[in-house]
Amino acid sequence: MAWLFEERYLNIAEKIIRHGSTQSTRNGITYSLPNQTLKFDLTDGTFPLLTTRKSYYKGVLGEYAAMIRGPKHVDDFKRFGCNYWDNWADKEGNIKVDYGNAWINYEGFNQMEYVLDLLRNNPTSRRMVISGWRPNKLDDLDLPCCHHNYQFWSDGEVVDLLWVQRSGDWMVGVPSDAILASIMLLCFSSLAGLTARSIHMVIGDAHVYQEHVAPAKMQMRRVPWYPPNFKLRKQKTLYSFVPEDLIISDYKPEEPIKYILKD
């Protein structure tokens, strides 16, 4: 259930800080652990938003809305209320990422359409995979994908999502990634006429930045509350989602905790 998400998330945050390997990275010192996993369920009607600090989730919804339309410019994100992509754009605002773009056009192949067709017509297929990792394109990108592999599983009634990412800023990025994963699963399920069930996130390098440790400990002293309820409006196409399509209710988080965006 989604309400277990935050408890697991905070337990792993504490484990990373206590037992993580100290590493020097391009953005600073981190405490890092490999192959951390989060699993949560959407079938109880609750959404995985943090309650131990306020989550500004609408920007993340806007990020997904931009990704499914193949973003080429920072304004493609800002159009949907996502305002944190400027750091990776050039002076003209152009941006080169495989988020969304590789999903739609992987060497001429539309992976999103392929997976949706299988969910509709052959839901037990083991080939329902979308990849955003193109090794031959990495040097051309402004930011290589952190989350890069998305595998759907279905029995013809429910759909699960395996979400894989190479790197995860635990205090800032991972809560947003959980929102993105949830929206992806919900949208595909809506279009396939199936029920979105569980998400299993695997993070290859799960890390907490040194300067995030103090606010993280403050957050871990707070007690998680019951997560908000949600409703997704029926989707028209793979590319039609807008932030207003997800209706969140009864969200009662603690006060915000400021973390510096690193990744």
mmCIF file of C-alpha atoms in Angstrom, residues 3 5-11 13 47-56 170-171 175 215-228 251-259:
data_model
loop_
_atom_site.group_PDB
_atom_site.id
_atom_site.type_symbol
_atom_site.label_atom_id
_atom_site.label_comp_id
_atom_site.label_asym_id
_atom_site.label_seq_id
_atom_site.Cartn_x
_atom_site.Cartn_y
_atom_site.Cartn_z
ATOM 1 C CA TRP A 3 1.115 4.412 3.032
ATOM 2 C CA PHE A 5 6.087 3.929 0.983
ATOM 3 C CA GLU A 6 7.184 6.719 3.329
ATOM 4 C CA GLU A 7 8.102 4.415 6.193
ATOM 5 C CA ARG A 8 10.310 2.364 3.884
ATOM 6 C CA TYR A 9 11.721 5.500 2.288
ATOM 7 C CA LEU A 10 12.781 6.983 5.651
ATOM 8 C CA ASN A 11 14.252 3.684 6.850
ATOM 9 C CA ALA A 13 17.471 7.178 4.215
ATOM 10 C CA PHE A 47 -0.775 8.318 -3.619
ATOM 11 C CA PRO A 48 2.930 8.147 -2.580
ATOM 12 C CA LEU A 49 3.473 11.751 -1.511
ATOM 13 C CA LEU A 50 5.692 12.431 1.475
ATOM 14 C CA THR A 51 3.919 13.708 4.560
ATOM 15 C CA THR A 52 7.005 14.344 6.718
ATOM 16 C CA ARG A 53 7.697 17.332 4.509
ATOM 17 C CA LYS A 54 5.552 19.153 1.989
ATOM 18 C CA SER A 55 5.909 17.840 -1.559
ATOM 19 C CA TYR A 56 5.494 20.310 -4.418
ATOM 20 C CA TRP A 170 17.447 10.068 -1.956
ATOM 21 C CA MET A 171 16.214 13.189 -0.239
ATOM 22 C CA PRO A 175 10.356 11.164 -3.918
ATOM 23 C CA PRO A 215 17.725 18.298 7.225
ATOM 24 C CA ALA A 216 17.269 14.561 6.562
ATOM 25 C CA LYS A 217 17.665 13.809 10.266
ATOM 26 C CA MET A 218 15.094 16.514 11.004
ATOM 27 C CA GLN A 219 12.708 14.863 8.569
ATOM 28 C CA MET A 220 13.309 11.403 10.035
ATOM 29 C CA ARG A 221 12.239 12.668 13.476
ATOM 30 C CA ARG A 222 8.794 13.423 12.075
ATOM 31 C CA VAL A 223 6.067 10.779 12.071
ATOM 32 C CA PRO A 224 4.570 9.851 8.668
ATOM 33 C CA TRP A 225 0.863 10.520 8.282
ATOM 34 C CA TYR A 226 -1.686 8.794 6.069
ATOM 35 C CA PRO A 227 -0.998 9.699 2.413
ATOM 36 C CA PRO A 228 -3.477 11.595 0.250
ATOM 37 C CA TYR A 251 -2.982 15.916 1.551
ATOM 38 C CA LYS A 252 -1.838 17.033 5.023
ATOM 39 C CA PRO A 253 1.965 17.244 5.077
ATOM 40 C CA GLU A 254 4.324 18.695 7.669
ATOM 41 C CA GLU A 255 6.080 21.997 7.017
ATOM 42 C CA PRO A 256 8.533 22.137 4.059
ATOM 43 C CA ILE A 257 12.179 21.174 4.557
ATOM 44 C CA LYS A 258 14.564 22.869 2.170
ATOM 45 C CA TYR A 259 17.061 20.691 0.342
#
